């Protein structure tokens, strides 16, 4: 027994050493060539040794076997020999497709072929960072800020616009960015320049602009030009209201709530490629819409969907009351941390905007429950043909690994998974294999989603797309 344990420990230390040697390679590729190294759509940039090893181990849940750093390191080393341009390269996909390739190519030859679209004459030039302004700095605003700071190479957070507060307003806002009760500490350093009304986060100077009226701000006065403004307030949701943000220095407006009227509702991965280049106002829909639309599209593509119903068990939000008090909505006035609260959801009706070709009626309802983050959508579908549970799970597992929806759909087989396990997930939704039910042409999917962070990641993907800094991924996912 001791010998086995010693062998296991020696194996762990060897893999630790390999993972440690990967870090400077990944960092140099990202810093010098704007290449983001992924593993099954999870970024390895700025990750620790243990995090890299855990990400490799995660593949066991999906592919049935753990992916070892000994398998992926040769592909990473091969990347360093290539003249790469800005791109995202998935080591997990490289390793998986290489195993299936029977041409006898070396790792170096296969890698060069798989990423040829990002090398030599094919590579795209690194683009100048696009200015971004946050209008509002609440839960979503601060998480989007963290992501923008993390992705400062392509998107540059220049300013946040908030209503004027009391003493030390900027200090308190910086503190809320620095520490989060759910999502933990900010990864980096934050300082405050009160005299110049600035927050400096990881070297990014962010101007804090105080205004109660979007039409009163001239962003060019702060050196901001051609910027994308992200409205996190939800105060304006139609084109007329959101157009108020189109001030000097602002080129496009992105809403982090369902848009009304003719405002396009965009779910990245599903309909983001339908955004017209000259569209100045768009919405990222809701967190629940982002959670259900990608798996709904996946199921419709493979099986057809005749009708469906979504029941969301949703964490409470800042719109509810801590204790019973007046609220414009009947039940949301009741204490959020003490009750399950039946409420409405617009997610089902928003499906039609994101999936206009889906000829199916989707209904929906929602119950707010006493947890601060992570929700679950129970999606009940009548399919266009009969199938089996095993077939559906195999299909969705493959979708999460190799399809164009792999950044939106994750997959777990963990038998003891609970909501807090998915705090910080960057996917729009996570299929839970355990409770999935399929009988004939009826399927019930259980979809976890971090309604704060996962949604914020979807917002950033939309902003990257419309700003032109969403670089292609290699190997290209199967269509």
PDB file of C-alpha atoms in Angstrom, residues 84-320:
ATOM      1  CA  UNK A  84       0.906  32.820 -34.257  1.00  0.00           C
ATOM      2  CA  UNK A  85      -1.404  35.787 -34.431  1.00  0.00           C
ATOM      3  CA  UNK A  86      -4.211  36.768 -32.011  1.00  0.00           C
ATOM      4  CA  UNK A  87      -6.358  33.718 -31.352  1.00  0.00           C
ATOM      5  CA  UNK A  88      -7.713  31.249 -28.817  1.00  0.00           C
ATOM      6  CA  UNK A  89      -6.206  27.775 -28.922  1.00  0.00           C
ATOM      7  CA  UNK A  90      -7.754  24.840 -27.083  1.00  0.00           C
ATOM      8  CA  UNK A  91      -5.197  22.257 -25.942  1.00  0.00           C
ATOM      9  CA  UNK A  92      -7.982  19.856 -24.960  1.00  0.00           C
ATOM     10  CA  UNK A  93      -9.419  19.952 -28.464  1.00  0.00           C
ATOM     11  CA  UNK A  94      -5.955  19.538 -29.995  1.00  0.00           C
ATOM     12  CA  UNK A  95      -5.267  16.450 -27.865  1.00  0.00           C
ATOM     13  CA  UNK A  96      -8.702  14.944 -28.546  1.00  0.00           C
ATOM     14  CA  UNK A  97      -8.615  15.447 -32.309  1.00  0.00           C
ATOM     15  CA  UNK A  98      -5.022  14.234 -32.526  1.00  0.00           C
ATOM     16  CA  UNK A  99      -6.028  10.925 -30.917  1.00  0.00           C
ATOM     17  CA  UNK A 100      -8.645  10.413 -33.634  1.00  0.00           C
ATOM     18  CA  UNK A 101      -6.281  11.297 -36.460  1.00  0.00           C
ATOM     19  CA  UNK A 102      -4.806   8.238 -38.175  1.00  0.00           C
ATOM     20  CA  UNK A 103      -2.419   9.872 -40.638  1.00  0.00           C
ATOM     21  CA  UNK A 104       0.675   9.309 -38.519  1.00  0.00           C
ATOM     22  CA  UNK A 105       1.506  13.019 -38.203  1.00  0.00           C
ATOM     23  CA  UNK A 106       3.829  14.204 -35.464  1.00  0.00           C
ATOM     24  CA  UNK A 107       2.411  16.493 -32.758  1.00  0.00           C
ATOM     25  CA  UNK A 108       4.261  19.409 -34.355  1.00  0.00           C
ATOM     26  CA  UNK A 109       2.874  18.677 -37.832  1.00  0.00           C
ATOM     27  CA  UNK A 110      -0.670  18.158 -36.565  1.00  0.00           C
ATOM     28  CA  UNK A 111      -0.627  21.323 -34.437  1.00  0.00           C
ATOM     29  CA  UNK A 112       0.692  23.450 -37.299  1.00  0.00           C
ATOM     30  CA  UNK A 113      -2.110  22.172 -39.525  1.00  0.00           C
ATOM     31  CA  UNK A 114      -4.846  22.573 -36.881  1.00  0.00           C
ATOM     32  CA  UNK A 115      -3.996  26.223 -36.133  1.00  0.00           C
ATOM     33  CA  UNK A 116      -2.973  27.208 -39.674  1.00  0.00           C
ATOM     34  CA  UNK A 117      -5.710  29.856 -39.734  1.00  0.00           C
ATOM     35  CA  UNK A 118      -3.845  31.785 -37.041  1.00  0.00           C
ATOM     36  CA  UNK A 119      -0.349  31.596 -38.500  1.00  0.00           C
ATOM     37  CA  UNK A 120       1.763  33.226 -41.186  1.00  0.00           C
ATOM     38  CA  UNK A 121      -0.134  35.123 -43.865  1.00  0.00           C
ATOM     39  CA  UNK A 122      -3.458  33.979 -42.362  1.00  0.00           C
ATOM     40  CA  UNK A 123      -2.983  35.591 -38.976  1.00  0.00           C
ATOM     41  CA  UNK A 124      -4.928  38.681 -38.067  1.00  0.00           C
ATOM     42  CA  UNK A 125      -3.258  41.736 -36.640  1.00  0.00           C
ATOM     43  CA  UNK A 126      -3.650  42.657 -33.001  1.00  0.00           C
ATOM     44  CA  UNK A 127      -6.327  45.323 -32.706  1.00  0.00           C
ATOM     45  CA  UNK A 128      -6.152  48.430 -30.564  1.00  0.00           C
ATOM     46  CA  UNK A 129      -8.129  48.104 -27.312  1.00  0.00           C
ATOM     47  CA  UNK A 130     -11.731  49.323 -27.542  1.00  0.00           C
ATOM     48  CA  UNK A 131     -12.911  51.838 -24.945  1.00  0.00           C
ATOM     49  CA  UNK A 132     -15.737  50.637 -22.696  1.00  0.00           C
ATOM     50  CA  UNK A 133     -17.917  52.636 -20.294  1.00  0.00           C
ATOM     51  CA  UNK A 134     -20.071  51.111 -17.548  1.00  0.00           C
ATOM     52  CA  UNK A 135     -23.297  52.959 -16.785  1.00  0.00           C
ATOM     53  CA  UNK A 136     -24.199  51.694 -13.318  1.00  0.00           C
ATOM     54  CA  UNK A 137     -21.992  49.802 -10.884  1.00  0.00           C
ATOM     55  CA  UNK A 138     -24.180  47.243  -9.116  1.00  0.00           C
ATOM     56  CA  UNK A 139     -23.853  43.440  -8.998  1.00  0.00           C
ATOM     57  CA  UNK A 140     -23.514  42.898 -12.742  1.00  0.00           C
ATOM     58  CA  UNK A 141     -21.593  46.126 -13.292  1.00  0.00           C
ATOM     59  CA  UNK A 142     -18.840  45.185 -10.849  1.00  0.00           C
ATOM     60  CA  UNK A 143     -18.492  41.647 -12.205  1.00  0.00           C
ATOM     61  CA  UNK A 144     -18.346  42.979 -15.763  1.00  0.00           C
ATOM     62  CA  UNK A 145     -15.675  45.416 -14.522  1.00  0.00           C
ATOM     63  CA  UNK A 146     -13.603  42.511 -13.160  1.00  0.00           C
ATOM     64  CA  UNK A 147     -13.843  40.737 -16.506  1.00  0.00           C
ATOM     65  CA  UNK A 148     -12.971  43.877 -18.486  1.00  0.00           C
ATOM     66  CA  UNK A 149      -9.890  44.433 -16.327  1.00  0.00           C
ATOM     67  CA  UNK A 150      -8.932  40.795 -16.833  1.00  0.00           C
ATOM     68  CA  UNK A 151      -9.279  41.218 -20.626  1.00  0.00           C
ATOM     69  CA  UNK A 152      -7.598  44.616 -20.823  1.00  0.00           C
ATOM     70  CA  UNK A 153      -5.663  43.592 -23.948  1.00  0.00           C
ATOM     71  CA  UNK A 154      -8.739  43.900 -26.173  1.00  0.00           C
ATOM     72  CA  UNK A 155     -11.240  45.862 -24.109  1.00  0.00           C
ATOM     73  CA  UNK A 156     -10.290  48.819 -21.949  1.00  0.00           C
ATOM     74  CA  UNK A 157     -12.574  49.975 -19.156  1.00  0.00           C
ATOM     75  CA  UNK A 158     -12.243  53.756 -19.244  1.00  0.00           C
ATOM     76  CA  UNK A 159     -15.059  54.971 -17.004  1.00  0.00           C
ATOM     77  CA  UNK A 160     -18.017  54.129 -14.820  1.00  0.00           C
ATOM     78  CA  UNK A 161     -21.018  56.447 -14.527  1.00  0.00           C
ATOM     79  CA  UNK A 162     -22.909  56.503 -11.224  1.00  0.00           C
ATOM     80  CA  UNK A 163     -25.250  58.732  -9.283  1.00  0.00           C
ATOM     81  CA  UNK A 164     -23.528  60.989  -6.793  1.00  0.00           C
ATOM     82  CA  UNK A 165     -23.143  59.530  -3.327  1.00  0.00           C
ATOM     83  CA  UNK A 166     -22.034  60.779   0.055  1.00  0.00           C
ATOM     84  CA  UNK A 167     -18.628  61.079   1.674  1.00  0.00           C
ATOM     85  CA  UNK A 168     -15.956  58.722   0.373  1.00  0.00           C
ATOM     86  CA  UNK A 169     -18.268  57.543  -2.397  1.00  0.00           C
ATOM     87  CA  UNK A 170     -15.427  56.478  -4.677  1.00  0.00           C
ATOM     88  CA  UNK A 171     -13.617  54.706  -1.798  1.00  0.00           C
ATOM     89  CA  UNK A 172     -16.726  52.679  -1.004  1.00  0.00           C
ATOM     90  CA  UNK A 173     -17.292  51.760  -4.652  1.00  0.00           C
ATOM     91  CA  UNK A 174     -13.672  50.645  -4.963  1.00  0.00           C
ATOM     92  CA  UNK A 175     -14.087  48.552  -1.820  1.00  0.00           C
ATOM     93  CA  UNK A 176     -17.127  46.809  -3.326  1.00  0.00           C
ATOM     94  CA  UNK A 177     -15.035  46.023  -6.404  1.00  0.00           C
ATOM     95  CA  UNK A 178     -12.176  44.756  -4.238  1.00  0.00           C
ATOM     96  CA  UNK A 179     -14.196  42.385  -2.032  1.00  0.00           C
ATOM     97  CA  UNK A 180     -17.307  40.407  -2.912  1.00  0.00           C
ATOM     98  CA  UNK A 181     -19.150  38.192  -0.423  1.00  0.00           C
ATOM     99  CA  UNK A 182     -20.026  35.674  -3.142  1.00  0.00           C
ATOM    100  CA  UNK A 183     -17.256  35.900  -5.733  1.00  0.00           C
ATOM    101  CA  UNK A 184     -14.347  36.565  -3.417  1.00  0.00           C
ATOM    102  CA  UNK A 185     -11.403  38.925  -3.630  1.00  0.00           C
ATOM    103  CA  UNK A 186     -10.488  40.868  -6.751  1.00  0.00           C
ATOM    104  CA  UNK A 187      -7.503  39.206  -8.415  1.00  0.00           C
ATOM    105  CA  UNK A 188      -5.013  42.045  -8.347  1.00  0.00           C
ATOM    106  CA  UNK A 189      -4.491  45.461  -6.816  1.00  0.00           C
ATOM    107  CA  UNK A 190      -6.861  48.410  -6.495  1.00  0.00           C
ATOM    108  CA  UNK A 191      -5.964  51.947  -5.465  1.00  0.00           C
ATOM    109  CA  UNK A 192      -8.080  55.105  -5.338  1.00  0.00           C
ATOM    110  CA  UNK A 193      -7.195  58.565  -6.612  1.00  0.00           C
ATOM    111  CA  UNK A 194      -9.900  60.653  -4.948  1.00  0.00           C
ATOM    112  CA  UNK A 195      -8.475  63.963  -6.160  1.00  0.00           C
ATOM    113  CA  UNK A 196      -8.923  62.938  -9.796  1.00  0.00           C
ATOM    114  CA  UNK A 197     -11.972  60.715  -9.209  1.00  0.00           C
ATOM    115  CA  UNK A 198     -10.255  57.567 -10.436  1.00  0.00           C
ATOM    116  CA  UNK A 199     -10.014  53.902  -9.484  1.00  0.00           C
ATOM    117  CA  UNK A 200      -6.789  52.237 -10.605  1.00  0.00           C
ATOM    118  CA  UNK A 201      -7.203  48.468 -10.942  1.00  0.00           C
ATOM    119  CA  UNK A 202      -4.253  46.380 -12.143  1.00  0.00           C
ATOM    120  CA  UNK A 203      -2.872  49.523 -13.767  1.00  0.00           C
ATOM    121  CA  UNK A 204      -6.154  50.424 -15.501  1.00  0.00           C
ATOM    122  CA  UNK A 205      -7.199  54.003 -14.768  1.00  0.00           C
ATOM    123  CA  UNK A 206     -10.992  54.098 -14.510  1.00  0.00           C
ATOM    124  CA  UNK A 207     -12.643  57.494 -14.343  1.00  0.00           C
ATOM    125  CA  UNK A 208     -15.669  57.741 -12.040  1.00  0.00           C
ATOM    126  CA  UNK A 209     -18.210  60.107 -13.595  1.00  0.00           C
ATOM    127  CA  UNK A 210     -21.137  61.332 -11.514  1.00  0.00           C
ATOM    128  CA  UNK A 211     -24.366  61.956 -13.403  1.00  0.00           C
ATOM    129  CA  UNK A 212     -28.100  61.385 -12.982  1.00  0.00           C
ATOM    130  CA  UNK A 213     -28.848  62.041 -16.646  1.00  0.00           C
ATOM    131  CA  UNK A 214     -27.133  60.238 -19.552  1.00  0.00           C
ATOM    132  CA  UNK A 215     -27.721  63.214 -21.864  1.00  0.00           C
ATOM    133  CA  UNK A 216     -25.515  65.406 -19.679  1.00  0.00           C
ATOM    134  CA  UNK A 217     -22.228  63.569 -20.304  1.00  0.00           C
ATOM    135  CA  UNK A 218     -19.705  64.354 -23.043  1.00  0.00           C
ATOM    136  CA  UNK A 219     -17.348  61.380 -22.953  1.00  0.00           C
ATOM    137  CA  UNK A 220     -14.845  62.946 -25.322  1.00  0.00           C
ATOM    138  CA  UNK A 221     -14.043  65.401 -22.524  1.00  0.00           C
ATOM    139  CA  UNK A 222     -12.468  62.420 -20.725  1.00  0.00           C
ATOM    140  CA  UNK A 223     -10.536  61.237 -23.780  1.00  0.00           C
ATOM    141  CA  UNK A 224     -13.074  58.476 -24.494  1.00  0.00           C
ATOM    142  CA  UNK A 225     -13.875  57.806 -28.133  1.00  0.00           C
ATOM    143  CA  UNK A 226     -15.796  55.240 -30.195  1.00  0.00           C
ATOM    144  CA  UNK A 227     -16.684  53.489 -26.931  1.00  0.00           C
ATOM    145  CA  UNK A 228     -19.169  50.752 -26.123  1.00  0.00           C
ATOM    146  CA  UNK A 229     -21.384  51.714 -23.194  1.00  0.00           C
ATOM    147  CA  UNK A 230     -22.815  48.899 -21.083  1.00  0.00           C
ATOM    148  CA  UNK A 231     -25.989  49.942 -19.264  1.00  0.00           C
ATOM    149  CA  UNK A 232     -26.303  47.860 -16.095  1.00  0.00           C
ATOM    150  CA  UNK A 233     -29.146  49.856 -14.565  1.00  0.00           C
ATOM    151  CA  UNK A 234     -32.079  48.441 -16.542  1.00  0.00           C
ATOM    152  CA  UNK A 235     -33.742  51.833 -16.195  1.00  0.00           C
ATOM    153  CA  UNK A 236     -34.115  52.198 -19.974  1.00  0.00           C
ATOM    154  CA  UNK A 237     -34.973  49.130 -22.022  1.00  0.00           C
ATOM    155  CA  UNK A 238     -36.403  50.422 -25.298  1.00  0.00           C
ATOM    156  CA  UNK A 239     -34.621  52.085 -28.198  1.00  0.00           C
ATOM    157  CA  UNK A 240     -35.822  55.585 -27.322  1.00  0.00           C
ATOM    158  CA  UNK A 241     -34.556  55.395 -23.744  1.00  0.00           C
ATOM    159  CA  UNK A 242     -31.254  53.676 -24.554  1.00  0.00           C
ATOM    160  CA  UNK A 243     -30.569  56.189 -27.340  1.00  0.00           C
ATOM    161  CA  UNK A 244     -29.974  58.775 -24.617  1.00  0.00           C
ATOM    162  CA  UNK A 245     -26.588  57.134 -24.092  1.00  0.00           C
ATOM    163  CA  UNK A 246     -25.474  57.880 -27.670  1.00  0.00           C
ATOM    164  CA  UNK A 247     -23.471  60.897 -26.622  1.00  0.00           C
ATOM    165  CA  UNK A 248     -20.146  62.215 -27.957  1.00  0.00           C
ATOM    166  CA  UNK A 249     -17.615  59.409 -27.482  1.00  0.00           C
ATOM    167  CA  UNK A 250     -20.177  56.566 -27.419  1.00  0.00           C
ATOM    168  CA  UNK A 251     -20.649  54.406 -30.532  1.00  0.00           C
ATOM    169  CA  UNK A 252     -22.758  51.502 -29.244  1.00  0.00           C
ATOM    170  CA  UNK A 253     -24.988  50.711 -26.253  1.00  0.00           C
ATOM    171  CA  UNK A 254     -25.322  47.227 -24.735  1.00  0.00           C
ATOM    172  CA  UNK A 255     -28.099  46.575 -22.199  1.00  0.00           C
ATOM    173  CA  UNK A 256     -27.720  43.932 -19.469  1.00  0.00           C
ATOM    174  CA  UNK A 257     -31.457  43.223 -19.286  1.00  0.00           C
ATOM    175  CA  UNK A 258     -34.116  42.096 -21.764  1.00  0.00           C
ATOM    176  CA  UNK A 259     -34.673  44.725 -24.444  1.00  0.00           C
ATOM    177  CA  UNK A 260     -38.141  45.903 -25.391  1.00  0.00           C
ATOM    178  CA  UNK A 261     -39.661  46.683 -28.766  1.00  0.00           C
ATOM    179  CA  UNK A 262     -37.262  46.356 -31.676  1.00  0.00           C
ATOM    180  CA  UNK A 263     -34.103  46.187 -29.540  1.00  0.00           C
ATOM    181  CA  UNK A 264     -32.277  42.962 -30.573  1.00  0.00           C
ATOM    182  CA  UNK A 265     -31.950  40.416 -27.742  1.00  0.00           C
ATOM    183  CA  UNK A 266     -28.606  38.686 -28.210  1.00  0.00           C
ATOM    184  CA  UNK A 267     -27.520  35.370 -26.687  1.00  0.00           C
ATOM    185  CA  UNK A 268     -23.878  34.844 -27.520  1.00  0.00           C
ATOM    186  CA  UNK A 269     -23.258  31.528 -29.229  1.00  0.00           C
ATOM    187  CA  UNK A 270     -26.780  31.425 -30.637  1.00  0.00           C
ATOM    188  CA  UNK A 271     -27.558  34.615 -32.559  1.00  0.00           C
ATOM    189  CA  UNK A 272     -24.636  36.996 -31.994  1.00  0.00           C
ATOM    190  CA  UNK A 273     -23.543  36.598 -35.605  1.00  0.00           C
ATOM    191  CA  UNK A 274     -26.844  38.154 -36.701  1.00  0.00           C
ATOM    192  CA  UNK A 275     -25.961  41.555 -35.213  1.00  0.00           C
ATOM    193  CA  UNK A 276     -25.873  44.134 -38.004  1.00  0.00           C
ATOM    194  CA  UNK A 277     -22.575  46.052 -38.178  1.00  0.00           C
ATOM    195  CA  UNK A 278     -24.411  49.383 -37.981  1.00  0.00           C
ATOM    196  CA  UNK A 279     -26.631  48.354 -35.024  1.00  0.00           C
ATOM    197  CA  UNK A 280     -25.951  50.803 -32.202  1.00  0.00           C
ATOM    198  CA  UNK A 281     -28.329  49.482 -29.549  1.00  0.00           C
ATOM    199  CA  UNK A 282     -28.711  45.886 -28.419  1.00  0.00           C
ATOM    200  CA  UNK A 283     -29.586  43.793 -25.391  1.00  0.00           C
ATOM    201  CA  UNK A 284     -27.918  40.738 -23.843  1.00  0.00           C
ATOM    202  CA  UNK A 285     -31.359  39.503 -22.710  1.00  0.00           C
ATOM    203  CA  UNK A 286     -31.603  38.033 -19.191  1.00  0.00           C
ATOM    204  CA  UNK A 287     -29.475  35.544 -17.284  1.00  0.00           C
ATOM    205  CA  UNK A 288     -32.255  32.944 -17.555  1.00  0.00           C
ATOM    206  CA  UNK A 289     -32.677  33.498 -21.290  1.00  0.00           C
ATOM    207  CA  UNK A 290     -28.930  32.938 -21.689  1.00  0.00           C
ATOM    208  CA  UNK A 291     -29.194  29.776 -19.608  1.00  0.00           C
ATOM    209  CA  UNK A 292     -32.027  28.119 -21.529  1.00  0.00           C
ATOM    210  CA  UNK A 293     -31.569  29.257 -25.142  1.00  0.00           C
ATOM    211  CA  UNK A 294     -28.235  27.487 -25.907  1.00  0.00           C
ATOM    212  CA  UNK A 295     -29.399  24.025 -24.704  1.00  0.00           C
ATOM    213  CA  UNK A 296     -32.798  24.648 -26.290  1.00  0.00           C
ATOM    214  CA  UNK A 297     -31.083  25.360 -29.621  1.00  0.00           C
ATOM    215  CA  UNK A 298     -28.908  22.258 -29.217  1.00  0.00           C
ATOM    216  CA  UNK A 299     -31.951  20.068 -28.571  1.00  0.00           C
ATOM    217  CA  UNK A 300     -33.930  21.652 -31.412  1.00  0.00           C
ATOM    218  CA  UNK A 301     -31.068  21.129 -33.864  1.00  0.00           C
ATOM    219  CA  UNK A 302     -30.781  17.430 -33.054  1.00  0.00           C
ATOM    220  CA  UNK A 303     -34.280  16.314 -32.068  1.00  0.00           C
ATOM    221  CA  UNK A 304     -36.673  19.103 -32.960  1.00  0.00           C
ATOM    222  CA  UNK A 305     -38.777  20.789 -30.265  1.00  0.00           C
ATOM    223  CA  UNK A 306     -42.583  20.953 -30.495  1.00  0.00           C
ATOM    224  CA  UNK A 307     -43.289  22.730 -27.203  1.00  0.00           C
ATOM    225  CA  UNK A 308     -41.700  23.346 -23.842  1.00  0.00           C
ATOM    226  CA  UNK A 309     -41.946  24.820 -20.376  1.00  0.00           C
ATOM    227  CA  UNK A 310     -39.177  26.287 -18.223  1.00  0.00           C
ATOM    228  CA  UNK A 311     -39.422  26.563 -14.448  1.00  0.00           C
ATOM    229  CA  UNK A 312     -36.616  28.624 -12.963  1.00  0.00           C
ATOM    230  CA  UNK A 313     -35.619  28.242  -9.331  1.00  0.00           C
ATOM    231  CA  UNK A 314     -33.832  31.549  -9.050  1.00  0.00           C
ATOM    232  CA  UNK A 315     -31.632  33.050  -6.351  1.00  0.00           C
ATOM    233  CA  UNK A 316     -32.961  36.239  -4.810  1.00  0.00           C
ATOM    234  CA  UNK A 317     -31.848  39.568  -6.252  1.00  0.00           C
ATOM    235  CA  UNK A 318     -31.359  43.151  -5.135  1.00  0.00           C
ATOM    236  CA  UNK A 319     -34.820  43.981  -6.451  1.00  0.00           C
ATOM    237  CA  UNK A 320     -36.385  42.123  -3.508  1.00  0.00           C
TER     238      UNK A 320
END
